[in-house]
C-alpha cells in the first residue's frame, strides 16, 4: 500500500512539473479503487475470451487521472504488448476535434451557424433531394449548423440501403480523393437523401466541415489542426499521417474471423492510407492519436475550453457545442442511441432512463469505428477513455461495459 501511494505521489509531482495531467489516488477524487479494479478484470476477460487483443482504459476525475490500465497486446502476432504510448486509428473520434477547430473560426467571426454552406462552399449550393425516385429542389439550403448536427441531408452510404446510399457507394465518395476539394467536387454531383434540417442522418458532414475550415482559414486541414489544436494542447502524436519513426507504436487492427468465434488481423489496407502523401484529410475519420493526447483534448473541453493556461475555446462556445440541437428532429440513422441527442459534433446524453446507462444528463461523447470511445461528464467532472482496435467494436460489447463500470466506481 505504501509503495502504491509513493508511486502516485511521484507521478503527481512529475505531472505537475512537466505539464501532464496529474495522477491521484482514487479515494482523493471520490472513486473506489476496489470498484475500479472491476474495469481491469473486465478488460482482461475480453482479452482472455478472444474478443480483444488489448485495451487501454482511463478514468479521470476533477482534473486528475485516477485510473489508467493497459492490458493485452498491441500486436498479438508480433508479440508486442499494448503500451501507454501506442498509437490508434481513432476514426470518428476525429469529428469532435474538427468541430472544435471549426468553432475557433466561429469565435473569430468568420461564419455564423445559420450561414448557408453555399455561402462559403459554392459547389454545395442548389443540391437536389432524392424523393420518390427523382431529384427535386431542396426546400432550403443546408447550413453550417446542419453540418455540425448531422441534419444536412447527406449520408455516408454505409449504414443504409436507399438509392442515395447506393449512389454514395458507387461514387466511392470517401475513396480515391487526392484532396478535400476533390471530395467536395464528387459530393456536389450527388443528391441529398433528406431535406436539410428534416432528419438526423450520420453522414460525411464533418468531412465537409474540413473543407469549410480550409476555405475560411486558407490552410489545409492538417496544418490548421496542428496550429490550432495539436500544438497548443501538446497532442504530439495526433495527426493524419504516420511516420516511419513512429510505425513501431502503431497498433494492429483486428476483425472477426469468418466463423465469428475469434479475432484475426484486419487487411493491411486498413493501415496503408496513413502513410499516403496526398492532401486528402478526412475530417470525419482520418486521425491517429494516443490515449494521452486524446485525454488532453477531453480535459480541455471539461475545463471549459482551456488546458494548462492555453485557451482553445470560450466556455460559452463549449456550452453551445454540448447541448442538444436535435430535440424535435426525427432520427433516420440506426447509429442513433436511445436517450441521446446531438450537439455540434458530439452526442449528448438527455435521458438516462431511456438510455439505460448510469451516467448523467449533459454527458457528451463520441466513438470510433474500431472501438475507441470517450465521454465527458461535467456534472461529475469525469472523463472516460477506452482505446481498442477491433472491427466491429461491439464484439463482446466491451466499451459499453467499460462505461457502466466507470460510473459504478463513484462513491462520494
Coordinates of C-alpha atoms in Angstrom, one line a residue:
X1 CA 0.0 0.0 0.0
X2 CA 2.8 2.4 1.0
X3 CA 4.6 1.8 -2.3
X4 CA 1.5 2.5 -4.3
X5 CA 1.0 5.8 -2.5
X6 CA 4.6 6.7 -3.1
X7 CA 4.3 6.0 -6.8
X8 CA 1.2 8.1 -7.1
X9 CA 2.9 11.0 -5.3
X10 CA 5.9 10.8 -7.6
X11 CA 3.6 10.6 -10.6
X12 CA 1.6 13.6 -9.4
X13 CA 4.8 15.7 -8.8
X14 CA 6.2 14.7 -12.2
X15 CA 2.9 15.6 -13.9
X16 CA 2.8 19.0 -12.3
X17 CA 6.3 19.8 -13.4
X18 CA 6.1 18.7 -17.0
X19 CA 2.5 19.9 -17.7
X20 CA 1.0 16.5 -17.9
X21 CA -2.4 15.7 -16.4
X22 CA -1.6 14.7 -12.8
X23 CA -2.4 11.4 -11.1
X24 CA -4.4 10.9 -8.0
X25 CA -5.4 8.2 -5.6
X26 CA -9.0 7.2 -6.5
X27 CA -10.2 8.0 -3.0
X28 CA -9.0 11.5 -3.3
X29 CA -11.3 12.2 -6.2
X30 CA -14.3 10.2 -4.9
X31 CA -13.7 6.9 -6.6
X32 CA -13.2 3.4 -5.2
X33 CA -10.0 1.5 -6.1
X34 CA -11.8 -1.8 -5.4
X35 CA -14.6 -0.9 -7.8
X36 CA -12.1 0.5 -10.4
X37 CA -10.4 -2.9 -10.3
X38 CA -13.6 -4.4 -11.8
X39 CA -12.7 -2.5 -15.0
X40 CA -9.3 -4.2 -15.2
X41 CA -10.9 -7.6 -14.6
X42 CA -13.4 -6.9 -17.4
X43 CA -10.7 -5.8 -19.9
X44 CA -8.6 -8.9 -19.0
X45 CA -11.6 -11.1 -19.6
X46 CA -12.2 -9.6 -23.0
X47 CA -8.6 -10.4 -23.9
X48 CA -8.7 -13.9 -22.4
X49 CA -12.0 -14.6 -24.2
X50 CA -10.5 -13.6 -27.6
X51 CA -12.8 -10.6 -28.1
X52 CA -9.9 -8.2 -28.0
X53 CA -6.1 -8.3 -28.4
X54 CA -5.6 -5.5 -26.0
X55 CA -7.0 -2.3 -24.5
X56 CA -6.3 0.8 -22.5
X57 CA -8.8 2.2 -20.0
X58 CA -8.6 5.6 -18.4
X59 CA -10.9 7.4 -15.8
X60 CA -10.0 10.9 -14.8
X61 CA -12.0 13.0 -12.3
X62 CA -11.7 16.5 -11.0
X63 CA -8.7 17.2 -13.3
X64 CA -6.7 14.1 -12.2
X65 CA -6.1 10.6 -13.5
X66 CA -7.4 8.1 -11.0
X67 CA -7.3 5.0 -13.2
X68 CA -5.1 4.1 -16.2
X69 CA -4.6 0.4 -17.0
X70 CA -3.1 -1.2 -20.1
X71 CA -3.8 -4.9 -20.9
X72 CA -3.1 -7.4 -23.6
X73 CA -1.3 -6.8 -26.9
X74 CA -0.9 -4.1 -29.4
X75 CA 0.1 -6.7 -32.0
X76 CA -0.6 -10.2 -30.8
X77 CA 1.0 -11.9 -33.7
X78 CA 4.3 -10.0 -33.3
X79 CA 4.2 -10.4 -29.5
X80 CA 4.1 -6.6 -28.9
X81 CA 2.4 -5.6 -25.7
X82 CA -0.1 -2.8 -25.5
X83 CA 1.7 0.3 -24.2
X84 CA 0.7 3.7 -22.8
X85 CA 2.1 5.4 -26.0
X86 CA 0.5 3.0 -28.5
X87 CA -0.9 4.9 -31.5
X88 CA -4.5 4.2 -32.5
X89 CA -6.7 4.8 -35.5
X90 CA -9.4 6.9 -33.9
X91 CA -11.7 7.1 -36.9
X92 CA -14.8 9.1 -36.0
X93 CA -13.3 10.4 -32.8
X94 CA -11.7 12.8 -35.3
X95 CA -15.0 14.5 -35.6
X96 CA -15.1 16.3 -32.3
X97 CA -11.6 17.6 -32.9
X98 CA -12.6 19.1 -36.2
X99 CA -15.7 20.6 -34.8
X100 CA -13.7 22.3 -32.1
X101 CA -11.3 23.6 -34.7
X102 CA -14.1 25.0 -36.8
X103 CA -15.6 26.7 -33.8
X104 CA -12.3 28.6 -33.2
X105 CA -13.2 30.3 -36.5
X106 CA -16.7 30.9 -35.3
X107 CA -15.3 32.7 -32.4
X108 CA -13.3 34.9 -34.8
X109 CA -16.4 35.9 -36.6
X110 CA -15.6 34.0 -39.8
X111 CA -19.0 32.4 -40.1
X112 CA -22.4 32.0 -38.3
X113 CA -24.0 28.7 -37.6
X114 CA -27.1 29.7 -39.7
X115 CA -24.9 30.6 -42.7
X116 CA -25.9 28.6 -45.8
X117 CA -23.0 26.3 -46.6
X118 CA -23.0 27.6 -50.2
X119 CA -22.0 31.0 -48.9
X120 CA -18.6 29.5 -48.2
X121 CA -18.5 26.4 -50.4
X122 CA -20.5 27.4 -53.6
X123 CA -20.2 23.9 -55.1
X124 CA -22.7 22.6 -52.4
X125 CA -25.4 25.2 -53.3
X126 CA -28.6 24.2 -55.0
X127 CA -28.3 20.5 -54.3
X128 CA -31.4 18.4 -55.2
X129 CA -33.1 16.0 -52.9
X130 CA -34.0 12.4 -54.0
X131 CA -37.7 11.9 -53.4
X132 CA -39.8 9.0 -54.8
X133 CA -37.3 8.1 -57.5
X134 CA -36.4 11.6 -58.7
X135 CA -34.3 14.6 -57.8
X136 CA -36.4 17.6 -56.7
X137 CA -35.3 21.1 -55.5
X138 CA -34.4 21.4 -51.8
X139 CA -36.8 23.3 -49.6
X140 CA -33.9 25.3 -48.1
X141 CA -30.1 25.3 -48.2
X142 CA -28.1 23.3 -45.7
X143 CA -26.5 25.4 -43.0
X144 CA -23.2 25.1 -41.1
X145 CA -25.3 24.1 -38.1
X146 CA -26.8 21.3 -40.2
X147 CA -23.3 20.1 -40.9
X148 CA -22.4 20.0 -37.3
X149 CA -25.5 18.3 -36.0
X150 CA -25.9 15.9 -38.9
X151 CA -29.1 17.3 -40.4
X152 CA -27.5 18.4 -43.7
X153 CA -29.5 15.8 -45.7
X154 CA -26.3 13.9 -46.7
X155 CA -25.4 10.3 -45.8
X156 CA -22.4 8.0 -45.6
X157 CA -23.6 5.3 -48.0
X158 CA -22.5 2.8 -45.3
X159 CA -25.4 2.4 -42.9
X160 CA -28.4 2.3 -45.2
X161 CA -29.7 0.8 -48.5
X162 CA -31.6 3.7 -50.0
X163 CA -30.9 4.8 -53.6
X164 CA -28.9 7.7 -52.3
X165 CA -26.8 5.4 -50.1
X166 CA -26.1 3.3 -53.3
X167 CA -25.1 6.4 -55.2
X168 CA -22.6 7.4 -52.5
X169 CA -21.2 3.9 -52.6
X170 CA -21.0 3.8 -56.4
X171 CA -19.3 7.2 -56.4
X172 CA -16.8 6.0 -53.7
X173 CA -17.3 9.3 -52.0
X174 CA -14.6 8.9 -49.4
X175 CA -12.2 6.9 -51.5
X176 CA -9.7 7.9 -54.2
X177 CA -9.5 11.5 -53.3
X178 CA -6.3 13.5 -53.5
X179 CA -7.5 16.5 -51.6
X180 CA -10.5 17.7 -49.5
X181 CA -11.5 19.8 -52.6
X182 CA -11.7 16.6 -54.7
X183 CA -14.1 15.1 -52.2
X184 CA -16.3 18.2 -52.4
X185 CA -16.4 18.0 -56.2
X186 CA -17.5 14.4 -56.0
X187 CA -20.2 15.2 -53.4
X188 CA -21.6 18.1 -55.4
X189 CA -22.7 15.8 -58.1
X190 CA -24.9 13.7 -55.8
X191 CA -28.4 14.4 -54.5
X192 CA -29.3 14.7 -50.8
X193 CA -31.0 11.9 -49.0
X194 CA -33.2 14.2 -46.9
X195 CA -34.4 17.7 -47.0
X196 CA -31.9 19.8 -45.0
X197 CA -33.0 20.0 -41.3
X198 CA -35.6 17.3 -41.6
X199 CA -33.8 14.3 -40.2
X200 CA -30.7 13.3 -38.2
X201 CA -28.6 11.1 -40.5
X202 CA -25.0 10.3 -39.6
X203 CA -23.0 11.4 -42.7
X204 CA -20.0 12.9 -44.4
X205 CA -20.9 16.3 -43.0
X206 CA -17.8 16.5 -40.9
X207 CA -15.6 15.9 -43.9
X208 CA -17.4 18.9 -45.4
X209 CA -16.5 20.8 -42.2
X210 CA -12.9 20.1 -43.0
X211 CA -13.3 21.8 -46.4
X212 CA -15.0 24.7 -44.7
X213 CA -12.0 25.1 -42.4
X214 CA -9.7 25.2 -45.4
X215 CA -11.8 27.8 -47.2
X216 CA -12.1 30.1 -44.2
X217 CA -8.5 29.8 -43.0
X218 CA -6.6 29.5 -46.2
X219 CA -4.7 26.5 -44.8
X220 CA -5.1 22.8 -45.5
X221 CA -6.9 20.9 -42.7
X222 CA -3.8 19.1 -41.4
X223 CA -1.9 22.3 -41.0
X224 CA -4.9 24.1 -39.4
X225 CA -5.4 21.4 -36.8
X226 CA -1.8 21.3 -36.0
X227 CA -1.7 25.1 -35.5
X228 CA -4.9 25.5 -33.6
X229 CA -5.4 22.2 -31.6
X230 CA -2.4 19.8 -31.6
X231 CA 0.5 22.1 -30.9
X232 CA -1.3 24.3 -28.3
X233 CA -2.6 21.2 -26.4
X234 CA 0.7 19.3 -26.9
X235 CA -1.0 16.5 -28.7
X236 CA 2.3 15.3 -30.0
X237 CA 1.2 12.0 -31.6
X238 CA -2.0 13.1 -33.2
X239 CA -2.0 13.6 -37.0
X240 CA -3.4 12.4 -40.3
X241 CA -0.2 10.6 -41.2
X242 CA 2.1 8.1 -39.7
X243 CA 5.9 8.3 -39.9
X244 CA 8.4 5.5 -40.2
X245 CA 9.8 6.7 -36.8
X246 CA 6.5 6.1 -35.1
X247 CA 5.5 3.0 -37.0
X248 CA 6.6 0.6 -34.3
X249 CA 4.0 2.2 -32.0
X250 CA 1.1 1.8 -34.5
X251 CA -1.4 -0.7 -33.1
X252 CA -2.5 -3.7 -35.2
X253 CA -6.2 -3.6 -36.1
X254 CA -8.4 -6.8 -35.7
X255 CA -11.6 -8.1 -37.1
X256 CA -13.8 -11.1 -36.6
X257 CA -12.8 -14.4 -38.2
X258 CA -15.0 -16.0 -40.8
X259 CA -16.6 -18.2 -38.2
X260 CA -17.2 -15.2 -35.9
X261 CA -15.6 -17.0 -32.9
X262 CA -12.2 -15.3 -32.7
X263 CA -10.3 -12.3 -34.0
X264 CA -7.7 -12.1 -36.8
X265 CA -5.6 -9.2 -38.1
X266 CA -7.5 -6.9 -40.4
X267 CA -6.2 -6.4 -44.0
X268 CA -3.2 -4.2 -44.5
X269 CA -5.4 -1.8 -46.4
X270 CA -6.6 -0.6 -43.0
X271 CA -3.1 0.8 -42.4
X272 CA -1.7 1.9 -45.8
X273 CA -3.6 5.2 -46.2
X274 CA -2.0 6.6 -43.1
X275 CA 1.4 6.6 -44.9
X276 CA -0.2 8.3 -48.0
X277 CA 1.3 11.6 -49.1
X278 CA -1.9 13.1 -50.5
X279 CA -3.7 16.1 -49.3
X280 CA -6.9 14.1 -48.6
X281 CA -7.5 14.7 -44.9
X282 CA -10.7 13.1 -43.7
X283 CA -12.3 15.4 -41.1
X284 CA -14.8 12.6 -40.4
X285 CA -12.4 9.8 -39.6
X286 CA -8.7 10.3 -40.6
X287 CA -6.7 10.9 -37.5
X288 CA -4.4 8.7 -35.4
X289 CA -3.8 9.5 -31.8
X290 CA -2.7 8.2 -28.4
X291 CA -4.5 7.8 -25.1
X292 CA -2.5 10.6 -23.6
X293 CA -3.2 13.0 -26.5
X294 CA -6.9 12.4 -26.6
X295 CA -7.2 12.7 -22.8
X296 CA -5.7 16.2 -23.1
X297 CA -8.3 17.2 -25.6
X298 CA -11.1 15.9 -23.3
X299 CA -9.7 17.7 -20.3
X300 CA -9.6 20.9 -22.3
X301 CA -13.3 20.5 -23.0
X302 CA -14.2 19.6 -19.4
X303 CA -12.2 22.7 -18.3
X304 CA -14.5 24.9 -20.4
X305 CA -12.1 25.2 -23.4
X306 CA -8.7 25.7 -21.6
X307 CA -5.8 23.5 -20.6
X308 CA -2.6 24.4 -18.8
X309 CA -3.2 28.1 -19.4
X310 CA -3.9 27.7 -23.2
X311 CA -7.4 28.6 -24.2
X312 CA -8.8 26.9 -27.3
X313 CA -12.5 28.0 -26.9
X314 CA -14.6 30.1 -24.7
X315 CA -16.7 28.3 -22.0
X316 CA -19.8 29.6 -23.7
X317 CA -18.8 28.0 -27.0
X318 CA -18.2 24.7 -25.3
X319 CA -21.7 25.0 -23.7
X320 CA -23.1 25.7 -27.2
X321 CA -21.5 22.6 -28.7
X322 CA -22.6 20.3 -25.9
X323 CA -26.3 20.9 -25.7
X324 CA -28.9 19.0 -27.7
X325 CA -29.5 20.6 -31.1
X326 CA -31.9 18.0 -32.5
X327 CA -34.7 17.7 -29.9
X328 CA -37.5 17.8 -32.4
X329 CA -35.7 16.2 -35.3
X330 CA -36.6 12.6 -36.4
X331 CA -33.8 10.1 -36.3
X332 CA -33.2 8.4 -39.6
X333 CA -29.9 6.6 -38.8
X334 CA -29.5 3.3 -37.0
X335 CA -26.4 4.7 -35.3
X336 CA -28.5 7.0 -33.1
X337 CA -28.8 5.7 -29.5
X338 CA -31.9 5.9 -27.2
X339 CA -31.7 8.6 -24.6
X340 CA -29.2 10.7 -26.6
X341 CA -29.5 13.8 -28.6
X342 CA -26.8 15.5 -30.6
X343 CA -24.9 18.8 -30.2
X344 CA -22.3 20.2 -32.5
X345 CA -20.1 17.2 -33.4
X346 CA -20.9 15.5 -30.0
X347 CA -23.6 13.1 -28.9
X348 CA -25.3 14.4 -25.8
X349 CA -26.9 12.3 -23.0
X350 CA -30.5 13.5 -22.4
X351 CA -32.4 10.8 -20.6
X352 CA -30.7 8.1 -18.5
X353 CA -34.0 6.2 -18.1
X354 CA -34.3 5.8 -21.8
X355 CA -30.6 5.0 -22.4
X356 CA -30.4 2.6 -19.5
X357 CA -27.0 4.0 -18.6
X358 CA -25.9 5.1 -15.1
X359 CA -24.5 8.4 -16.4
X360 CA -25.5 12.0 -16.1
X361 CA -27.8 14.2 -18.3
X362 CA -25.5 16.5 -20.1
X363 CA -22.6 14.0 -20.6
X364 CA -21.3 14.2 -24.1
X365 CA -19.2 11.7 -26.2
X366 CA -18.4 10.0 -29.4
X367 CA -16.6 6.9 -30.6
X368 CA -14.6 5.4 -33.4
X369 CA -15.2 2.7 -35.9
X370 CA -12.5 0.4 -34.3
X371 CA -13.9 0.8 -30.8
X372 CA -12.2 3.8 -29.4
X373 CA -14.6 5.8 -27.2
X374 CA -14.6 8.8 -24.9
X375 CA -17.1 10.6 -22.8
X376 CA -17.0 13.8 -20.7
X377 CA -19.4 14.3 -17.8
X378 CA -19.4 17.9 -16.5
X379 CA -21.8 17.1 -13.6
X380 CA -19.3 14.5 -12.2
X381 CA -16.2 16.2 -13.5
X382 CA -15.4 12.9 -15.1
X383 CA -13.7 11.7 -18.3
X384 CA -13.7 8.1 -19.5
X385 CA -11.4 7.0 -22.4
X386 CA -11.3 3.4 -23.8
X387 CA -8.9 2.5 -26.5
X388 CA -9.1 -0.7 -28.6
X389 CA -8.7 -1.6 -32.3
X390 CA -11.4 -4.0 -33.2
X391 CA -13.9 -4.2 -36.2
X392 CA -16.7 -4.3 -35.4
X393 CA -16.2 -2.8 -31.9
X394 CA -19.4 -4.4 -30.4
X395 CA -17.8 -7.9 -30.3
X396 CA -18.2 -8.6 -26.6
X397 CA -19.8 -5.2 -26.1
X398 CA -16.7 -4.2 -24.0
X399 CA -16.9 -0.4 -24.5
X400 CA -20.5 -0.2 -23.0
X401 CA -19.3 -2.3 -20.1
X402 CA -16.3 0.0 -19.5
X403 CA -18.6 3.0 -19.2
X404 CA -21.0 1.3 -16.8
X405 CA -18.1 0.1 -14.6
X406 CA -16.5 3.5 -14.6
X407 CA -19.7 5.1 -13.2
X408 CA -20.2 2.4 -10.5
X409 CA -16.8 3.3 -9.1
X410 CA -18.1 6.7 -8.0
X411 CA -18.5 6.6 -4.2
X412 CA -18.7 10.2 -2.9

